[in-house]
Coordinates of C-alpha atoms in Angstrom, one line a residue:
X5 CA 83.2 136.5 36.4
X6 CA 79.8 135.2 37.6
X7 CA 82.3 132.7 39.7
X8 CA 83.7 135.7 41.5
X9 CA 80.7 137.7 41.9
X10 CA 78.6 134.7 43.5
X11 CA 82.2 134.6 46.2
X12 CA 82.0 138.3 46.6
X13 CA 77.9 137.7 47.4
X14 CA 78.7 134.5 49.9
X15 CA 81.9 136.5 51.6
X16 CA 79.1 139.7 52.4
X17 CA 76.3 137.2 53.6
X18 CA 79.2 135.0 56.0
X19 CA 80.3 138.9 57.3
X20 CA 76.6 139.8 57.7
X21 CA 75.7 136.5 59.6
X22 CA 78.6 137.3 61.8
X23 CA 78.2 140.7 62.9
X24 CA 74.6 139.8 63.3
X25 CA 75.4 137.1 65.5
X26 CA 77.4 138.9 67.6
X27 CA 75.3 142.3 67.8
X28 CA 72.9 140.1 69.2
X29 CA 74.4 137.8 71.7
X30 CA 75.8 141.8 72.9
X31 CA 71.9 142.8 73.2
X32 CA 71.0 139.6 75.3
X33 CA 74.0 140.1 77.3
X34 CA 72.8 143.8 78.3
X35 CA 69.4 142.7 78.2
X36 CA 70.4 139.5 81.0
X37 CA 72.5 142.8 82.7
X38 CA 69.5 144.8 82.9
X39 CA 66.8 142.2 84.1
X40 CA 69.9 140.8 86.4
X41 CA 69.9 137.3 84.5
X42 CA 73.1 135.3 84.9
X43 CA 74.2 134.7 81.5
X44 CA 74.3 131.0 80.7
X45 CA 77.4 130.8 78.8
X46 CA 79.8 132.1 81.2
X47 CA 81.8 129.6 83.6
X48 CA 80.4 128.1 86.3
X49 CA 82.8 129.6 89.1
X50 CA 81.3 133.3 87.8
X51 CA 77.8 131.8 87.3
X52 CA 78.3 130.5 91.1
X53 CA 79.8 133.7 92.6
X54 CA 77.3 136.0 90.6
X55 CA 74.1 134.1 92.3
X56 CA 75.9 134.8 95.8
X57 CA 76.3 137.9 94.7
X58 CA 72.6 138.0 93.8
X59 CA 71.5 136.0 96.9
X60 CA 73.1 137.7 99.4
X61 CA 74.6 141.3 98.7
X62 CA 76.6 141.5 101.9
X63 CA 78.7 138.3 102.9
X64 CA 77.3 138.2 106.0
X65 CA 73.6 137.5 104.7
X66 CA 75.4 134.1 104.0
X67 CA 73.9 130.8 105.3
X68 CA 70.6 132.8 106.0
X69 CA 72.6 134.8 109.0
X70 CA 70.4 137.9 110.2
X71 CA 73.1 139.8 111.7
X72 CA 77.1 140.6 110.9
X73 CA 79.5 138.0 112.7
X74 CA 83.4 136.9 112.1
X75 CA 82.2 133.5 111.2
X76 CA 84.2 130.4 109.4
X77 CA 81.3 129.9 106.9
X78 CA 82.3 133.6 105.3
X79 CA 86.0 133.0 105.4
X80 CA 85.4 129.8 103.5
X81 CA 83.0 131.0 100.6
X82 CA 85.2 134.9 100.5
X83 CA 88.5 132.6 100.2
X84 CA 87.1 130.9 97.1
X85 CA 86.3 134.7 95.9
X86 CA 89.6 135.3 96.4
X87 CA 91.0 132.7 94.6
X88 CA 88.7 133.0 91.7
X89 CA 89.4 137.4 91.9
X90 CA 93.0 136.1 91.1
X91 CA 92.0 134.3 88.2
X92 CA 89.8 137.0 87.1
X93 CA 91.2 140.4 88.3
X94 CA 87.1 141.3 88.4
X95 CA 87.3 144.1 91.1
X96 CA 83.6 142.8 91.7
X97 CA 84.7 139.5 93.6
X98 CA 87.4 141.8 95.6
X99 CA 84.8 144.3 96.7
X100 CA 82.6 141.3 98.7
X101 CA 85.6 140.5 100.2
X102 CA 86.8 143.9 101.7
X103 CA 83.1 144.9 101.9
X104 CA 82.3 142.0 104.6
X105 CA 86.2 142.4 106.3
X106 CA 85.5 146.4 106.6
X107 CA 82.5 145.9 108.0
X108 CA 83.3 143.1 110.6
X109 CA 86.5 145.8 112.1
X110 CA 86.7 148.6 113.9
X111 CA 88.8 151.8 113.3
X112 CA 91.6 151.1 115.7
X113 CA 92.1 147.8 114.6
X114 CA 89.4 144.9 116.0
X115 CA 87.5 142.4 115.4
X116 CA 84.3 143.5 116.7
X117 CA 82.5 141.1 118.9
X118 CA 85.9 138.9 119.2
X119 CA 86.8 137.5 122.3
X120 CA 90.3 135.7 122.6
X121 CA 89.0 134.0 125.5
X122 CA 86.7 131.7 124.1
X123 CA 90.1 130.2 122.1
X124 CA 87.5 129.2 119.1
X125 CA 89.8 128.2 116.5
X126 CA 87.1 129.1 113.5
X127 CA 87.6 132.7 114.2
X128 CA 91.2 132.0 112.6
X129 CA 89.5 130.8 109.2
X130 CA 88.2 134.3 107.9
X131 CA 92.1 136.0 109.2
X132 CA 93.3 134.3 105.8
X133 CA 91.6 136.6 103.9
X134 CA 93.9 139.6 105.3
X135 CA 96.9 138.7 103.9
X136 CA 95.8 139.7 100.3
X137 CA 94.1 142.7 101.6
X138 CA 97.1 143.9 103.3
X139 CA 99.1 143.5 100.1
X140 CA 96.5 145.5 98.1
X141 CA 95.7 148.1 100.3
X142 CA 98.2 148.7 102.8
X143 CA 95.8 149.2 105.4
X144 CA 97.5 148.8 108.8
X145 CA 94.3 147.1 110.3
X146 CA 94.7 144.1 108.6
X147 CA 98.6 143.5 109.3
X148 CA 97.3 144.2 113.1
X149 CA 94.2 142.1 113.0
X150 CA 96.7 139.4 111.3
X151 CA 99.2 139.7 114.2
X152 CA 95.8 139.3 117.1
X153 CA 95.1 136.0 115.8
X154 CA 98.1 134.4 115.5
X155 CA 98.7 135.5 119.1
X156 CA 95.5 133.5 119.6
X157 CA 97.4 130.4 118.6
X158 CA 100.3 131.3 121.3
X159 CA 97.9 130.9 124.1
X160 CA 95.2 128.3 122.4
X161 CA 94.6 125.3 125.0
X162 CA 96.3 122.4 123.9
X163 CA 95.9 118.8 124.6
X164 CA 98.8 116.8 126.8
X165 CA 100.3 115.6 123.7
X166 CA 100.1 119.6 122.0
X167 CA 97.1 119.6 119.8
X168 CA 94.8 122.4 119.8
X169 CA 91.5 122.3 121.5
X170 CA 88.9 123.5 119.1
X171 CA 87.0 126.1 121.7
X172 CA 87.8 126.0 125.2
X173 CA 84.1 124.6 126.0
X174 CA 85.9 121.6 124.5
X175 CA 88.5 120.4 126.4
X176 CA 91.5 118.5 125.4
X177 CA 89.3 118.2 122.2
X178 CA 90.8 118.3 118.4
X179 CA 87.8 118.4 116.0
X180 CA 88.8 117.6 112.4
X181 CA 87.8 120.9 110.7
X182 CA 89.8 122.5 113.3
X183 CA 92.7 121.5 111.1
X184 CA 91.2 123.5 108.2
X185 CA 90.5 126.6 110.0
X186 CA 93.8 126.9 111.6
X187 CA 96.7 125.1 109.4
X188 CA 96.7 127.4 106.3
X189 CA 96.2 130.5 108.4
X190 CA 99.1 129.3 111.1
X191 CA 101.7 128.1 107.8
X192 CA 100.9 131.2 105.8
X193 CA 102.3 133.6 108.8
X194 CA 105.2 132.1 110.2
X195 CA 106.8 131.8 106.8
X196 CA 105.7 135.1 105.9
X197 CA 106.5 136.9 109.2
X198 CA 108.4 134.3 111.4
X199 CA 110.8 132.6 108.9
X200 CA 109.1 129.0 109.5
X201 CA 109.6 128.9 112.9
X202 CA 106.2 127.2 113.7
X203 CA 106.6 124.8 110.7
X204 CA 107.0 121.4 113.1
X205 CA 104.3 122.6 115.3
X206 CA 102.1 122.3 112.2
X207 CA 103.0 119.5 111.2
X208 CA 102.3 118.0 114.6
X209 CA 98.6 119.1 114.6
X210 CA 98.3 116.6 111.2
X211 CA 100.5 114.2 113.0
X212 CA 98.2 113.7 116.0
X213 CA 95.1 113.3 113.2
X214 CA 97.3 110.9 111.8
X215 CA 98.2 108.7 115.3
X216 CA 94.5 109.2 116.6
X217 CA 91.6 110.5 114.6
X218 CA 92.4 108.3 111.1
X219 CA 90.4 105.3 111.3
X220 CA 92.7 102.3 110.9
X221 CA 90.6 100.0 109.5
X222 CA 89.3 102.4 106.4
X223 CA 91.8 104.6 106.7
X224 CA 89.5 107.5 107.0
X225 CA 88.8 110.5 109.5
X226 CA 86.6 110.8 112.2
X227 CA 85.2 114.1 113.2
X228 CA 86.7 114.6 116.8
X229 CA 89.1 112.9 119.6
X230 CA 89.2 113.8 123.1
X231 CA 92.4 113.3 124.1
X232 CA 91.5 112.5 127.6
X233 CA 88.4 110.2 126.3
X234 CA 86.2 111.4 129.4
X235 CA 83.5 112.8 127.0
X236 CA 80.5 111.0 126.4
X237 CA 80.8 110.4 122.8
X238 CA 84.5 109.4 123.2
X239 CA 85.3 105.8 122.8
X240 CA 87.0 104.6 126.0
X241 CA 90.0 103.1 124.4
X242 CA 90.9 105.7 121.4
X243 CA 89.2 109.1 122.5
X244 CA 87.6 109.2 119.2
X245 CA 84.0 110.2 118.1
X246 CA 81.6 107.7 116.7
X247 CA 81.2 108.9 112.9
X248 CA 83.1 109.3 109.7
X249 CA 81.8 112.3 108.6
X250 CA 81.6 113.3 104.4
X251 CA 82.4 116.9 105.4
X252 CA 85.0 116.2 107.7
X253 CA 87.0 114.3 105.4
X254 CA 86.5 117.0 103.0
X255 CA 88.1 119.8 105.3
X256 CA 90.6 117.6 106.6
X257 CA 91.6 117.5 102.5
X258 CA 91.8 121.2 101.8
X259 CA 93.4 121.7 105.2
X260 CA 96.4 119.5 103.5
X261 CA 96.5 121.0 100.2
X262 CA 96.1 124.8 101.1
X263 CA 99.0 123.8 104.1
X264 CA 100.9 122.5 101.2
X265 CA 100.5 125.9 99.6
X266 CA 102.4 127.7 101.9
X267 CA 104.5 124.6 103.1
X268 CA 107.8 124.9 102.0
X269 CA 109.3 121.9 99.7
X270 CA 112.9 122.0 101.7
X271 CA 111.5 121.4 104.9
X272 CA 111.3 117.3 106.2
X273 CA 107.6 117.9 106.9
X274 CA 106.6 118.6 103.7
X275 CA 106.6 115.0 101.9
X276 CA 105.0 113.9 105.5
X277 CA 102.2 116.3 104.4
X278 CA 102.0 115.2 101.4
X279 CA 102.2 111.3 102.1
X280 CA 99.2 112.1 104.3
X281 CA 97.4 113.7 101.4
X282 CA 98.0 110.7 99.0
X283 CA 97.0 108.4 101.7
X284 CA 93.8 109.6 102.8
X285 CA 92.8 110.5 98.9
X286 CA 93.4 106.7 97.9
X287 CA 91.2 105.4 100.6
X288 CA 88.2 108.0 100.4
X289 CA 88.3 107.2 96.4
X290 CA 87.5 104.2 97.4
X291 CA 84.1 104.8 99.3
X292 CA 82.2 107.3 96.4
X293 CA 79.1 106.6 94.8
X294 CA 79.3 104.7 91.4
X295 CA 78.3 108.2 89.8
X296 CA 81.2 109.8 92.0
X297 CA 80.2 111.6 94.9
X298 CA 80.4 110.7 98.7
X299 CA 78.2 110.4 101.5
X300 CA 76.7 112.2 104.4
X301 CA 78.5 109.2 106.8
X302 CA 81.3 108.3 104.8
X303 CA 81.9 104.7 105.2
X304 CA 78.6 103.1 105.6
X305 CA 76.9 104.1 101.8
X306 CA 74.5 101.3 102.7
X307 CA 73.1 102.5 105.8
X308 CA 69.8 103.4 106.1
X309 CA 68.9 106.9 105.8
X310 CA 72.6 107.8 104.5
X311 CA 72.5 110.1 101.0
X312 CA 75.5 111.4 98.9
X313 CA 75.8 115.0 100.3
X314 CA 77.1 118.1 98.4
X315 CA 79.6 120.0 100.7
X316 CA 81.6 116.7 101.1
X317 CA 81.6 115.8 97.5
X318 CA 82.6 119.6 96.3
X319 CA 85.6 119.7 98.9
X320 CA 87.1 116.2 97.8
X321 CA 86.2 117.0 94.2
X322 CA 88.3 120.1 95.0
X323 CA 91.3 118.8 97.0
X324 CA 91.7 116.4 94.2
X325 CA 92.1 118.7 91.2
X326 CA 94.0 120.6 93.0
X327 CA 96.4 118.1 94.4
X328 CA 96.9 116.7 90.6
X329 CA 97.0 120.4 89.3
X330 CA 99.9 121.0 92.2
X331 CA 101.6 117.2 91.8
X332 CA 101.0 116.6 95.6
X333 CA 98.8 113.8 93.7
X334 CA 99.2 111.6 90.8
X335 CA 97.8 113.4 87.8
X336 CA 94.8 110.4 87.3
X337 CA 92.9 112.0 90.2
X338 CA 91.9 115.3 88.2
X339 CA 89.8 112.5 85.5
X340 CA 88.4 111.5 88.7
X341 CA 87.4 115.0 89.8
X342 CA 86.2 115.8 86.5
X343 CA 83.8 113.1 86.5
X344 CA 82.6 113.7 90.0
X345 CA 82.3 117.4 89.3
X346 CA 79.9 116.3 86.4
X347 CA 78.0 114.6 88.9
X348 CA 77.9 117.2 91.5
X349 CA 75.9 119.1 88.6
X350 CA 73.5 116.4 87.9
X351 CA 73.1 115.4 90.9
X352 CA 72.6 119.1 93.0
X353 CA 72.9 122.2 90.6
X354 CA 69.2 123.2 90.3
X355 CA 69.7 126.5 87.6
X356 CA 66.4 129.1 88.1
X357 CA 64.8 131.1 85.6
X358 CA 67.2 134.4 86.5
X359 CA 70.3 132.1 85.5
X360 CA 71.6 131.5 89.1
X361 CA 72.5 128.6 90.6
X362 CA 71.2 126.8 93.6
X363 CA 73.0 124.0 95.2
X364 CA 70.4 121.3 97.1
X365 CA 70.4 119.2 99.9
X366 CA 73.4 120.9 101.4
X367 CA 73.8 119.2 104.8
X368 CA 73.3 121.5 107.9
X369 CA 75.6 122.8 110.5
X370 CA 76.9 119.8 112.6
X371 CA 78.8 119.6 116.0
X372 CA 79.4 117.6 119.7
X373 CA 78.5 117.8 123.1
X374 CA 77.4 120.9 123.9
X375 CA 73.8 121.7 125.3
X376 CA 71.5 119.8 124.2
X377 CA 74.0 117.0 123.8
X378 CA 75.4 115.8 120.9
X379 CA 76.5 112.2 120.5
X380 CA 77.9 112.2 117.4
X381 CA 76.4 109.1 116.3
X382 CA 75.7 107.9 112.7
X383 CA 72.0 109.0 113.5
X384 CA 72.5 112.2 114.5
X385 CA 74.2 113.3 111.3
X386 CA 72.0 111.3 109.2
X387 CA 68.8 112.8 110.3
X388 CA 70.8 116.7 110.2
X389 CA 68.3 118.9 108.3
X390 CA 69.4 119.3 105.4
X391 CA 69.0 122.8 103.2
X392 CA 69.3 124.3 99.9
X393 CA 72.4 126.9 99.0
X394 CA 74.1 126.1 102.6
X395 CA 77.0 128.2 102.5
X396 CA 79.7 125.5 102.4
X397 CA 78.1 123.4 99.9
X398 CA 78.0 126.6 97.7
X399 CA 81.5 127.2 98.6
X400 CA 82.6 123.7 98.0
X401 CA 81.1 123.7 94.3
X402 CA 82.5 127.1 93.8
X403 CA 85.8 126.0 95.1
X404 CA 85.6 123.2 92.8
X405 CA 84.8 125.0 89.4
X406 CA 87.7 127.4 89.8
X407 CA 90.2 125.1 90.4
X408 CA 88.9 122.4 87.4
X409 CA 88.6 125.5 85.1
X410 CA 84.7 125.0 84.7

């Protein structure tokens, strides 16, 4: 009897305990609600988007921008909200989206303060974020503002051997990040709208990266090639610009696996894709920190000057996982993303008193020729200022964390 009545005594103190427990990690939740406090036990991807969120209530307030613009920076950090509203279904992460895409369009259908003339491929980067809207809403706008860029690509410059200039200040020019903000736009709507008719012309932009901008020695990309090699920072016999760039590798690697996405696994080009993904990951593993990350200039770590740089390090963290997580890569590089991730945090997650997170030393915006001129050399990127939450390297570690599950 006094056996059983000291169990029914521990059974009400284990309940108590419980509900006490969880009536108050529900009062610091609302209390973290009300003072706007990023609860610290949620995932880093929502922790992430929730101090954007925070930081900068409409999209275009992103990378410190004073004014509303169609810009590649917000297509990159809105596609990761995209991809992480999938996993989530949290309306919140939709409404950014829309909100910034609503408010960058015009009644009738435009892009307002878009002008096909200047053929800048970046303005292609934020289009990807229509083809989920138009699926959710139905709004006519979208399909149409869809349909305007890809008629961009019909008419894009090219160089002699069919690449696509990056802007037509830039002749005969193909810039490395050009492949990111064209490819997965270009394959998601000719095999949605065209039956893969432009499949082989994608494939050829990666093809020309692969005969002229790879580096054949490392086996790693540089930034830009001017076909033509009458540029300044062109080298007179291969066209190409002086410097490996950390971020450039990074978008040339989530150009490949969000192509992949769409890619389909029939056509010829698609192991060529891949075989280019597998290739350039084995190399660039080869050229990270010993705590995992990669440099500003990517294949000199011991130059002077040179640091491990965030944006770089969250998009090749990312293209990993998510090449394992697909099987366009062996399944051993999502250990190595894992550990780099764990890095990234150590290394350039700064968490504030209000819960959010703030990524550091994010390097800034970098580019060639142009006025003043720039050279592109080792120098010039190395002494790039260099800025906390820049929006890609908040993007990248977002981009990251969703995919890893963190």
């Amino acid at each position: 009897m006094r056996k059983s009545f000291c169990i029914n005594i521990n059974l009400k103190i284990v309940i108590f305990l419980l509900l006490f427990c969880g009536f108050k990690a529900i009062a610091q939740n609302q209390a973290s609600e009300e003072n706007n406090v990023i609860p610290y036990d949620l995932k880093w991807s929502e922790r992430t988007a929730l101090s954007i969120l925070n930081k900068y209530p409409q999209a275009w307030q992103l990378d410190g921008n004073d004014k509303p613009k169609w810009d590649y920076k917000m297509g990159f950090v809105l596609s990761c909200f995209e991809k992480l509203y999938q996993k989530t279904n949290n309306k919140k992460y939709l409404n950014y989206i829309k909100d910034y895409v609503d408010g960058m369009i015009d009644s009738t259908g435009n892009i307002k303060k878009y002008d096909i003339k200047e053929y800048n491929i970046d303005y292609l980067n934020p289009g990807k974020l229509l083809f989920n809207l138009y699926e959710i809403t139905k709004d006519s706008r979208y399909l149409q503002i869809i349909g305007k860029l890809r008629t961009q690509l019909e008419t894009q410059p090219r160089t002699a051997s069919g690449g696509f200039w990056h802007k037509e200040i830039y002749p005969n020019q193909m810039w490395i990040d050009g492949l990111y903000m064209a490819e997965p736009f270009y394959t998601q709507f000719t095999v949605k709208y065209e039956k893969g008719k432009s499949l082989d012309d994608i494939a050829k932009q990666f093809e020309l990266v692969q005969n002229h901008i790879v580096d054949k020695k490392t086996g790693l990309v540089y930034h830009a090639w001017d076909e033509s090699k009458e540029i300044a920072w062109a080298d007179k016999q291969t066209g190409t610009s002086p410097t490996v760039w950390g971020r450039g590798i990074g978008w040339y690697m989530v150009a490949l696996v969000e192509t992949l996405d769409y890619f389909p696994k029939s056509h010829p080009k698609y192991k060529v894709l891949a075989g280019y993904l597998k290739q350039i990951a084995k190399n660039v593993n080869q050229y990270k920190s010993e705590s995992g990350l990669w440099y500003q200039v990517a294949d000199k770590p011991e130059k002077f000057g040179n640091y491990v740089e965030p944006s770089a390090s969250g998009m090749i963290i990312y293209a990993f996982a998510k090449g394992a997580n697909k099987g366009y890569l062996p399944a051993s590089y999502k250990s190595v993303a894992k550990k780099s991730f764990d890095s990234f945090i150590k290394e350039f997650v700064k968490v504030d008193k209000k819960g959010e997170i703030n990524v550091l030393n994010v390097s800034s915006n970098v580019g060639l020729g142009g006025k003043p001129f720039r050279d592109g050399t080792n120098e010039y990127y190395l002494t790039a200022k260099t800025k906390e939450n820049g929006a890609i390297g908040l993007g990248s570690f977002l981009l990251s964390a969703i995919e890893l599950n963190k």
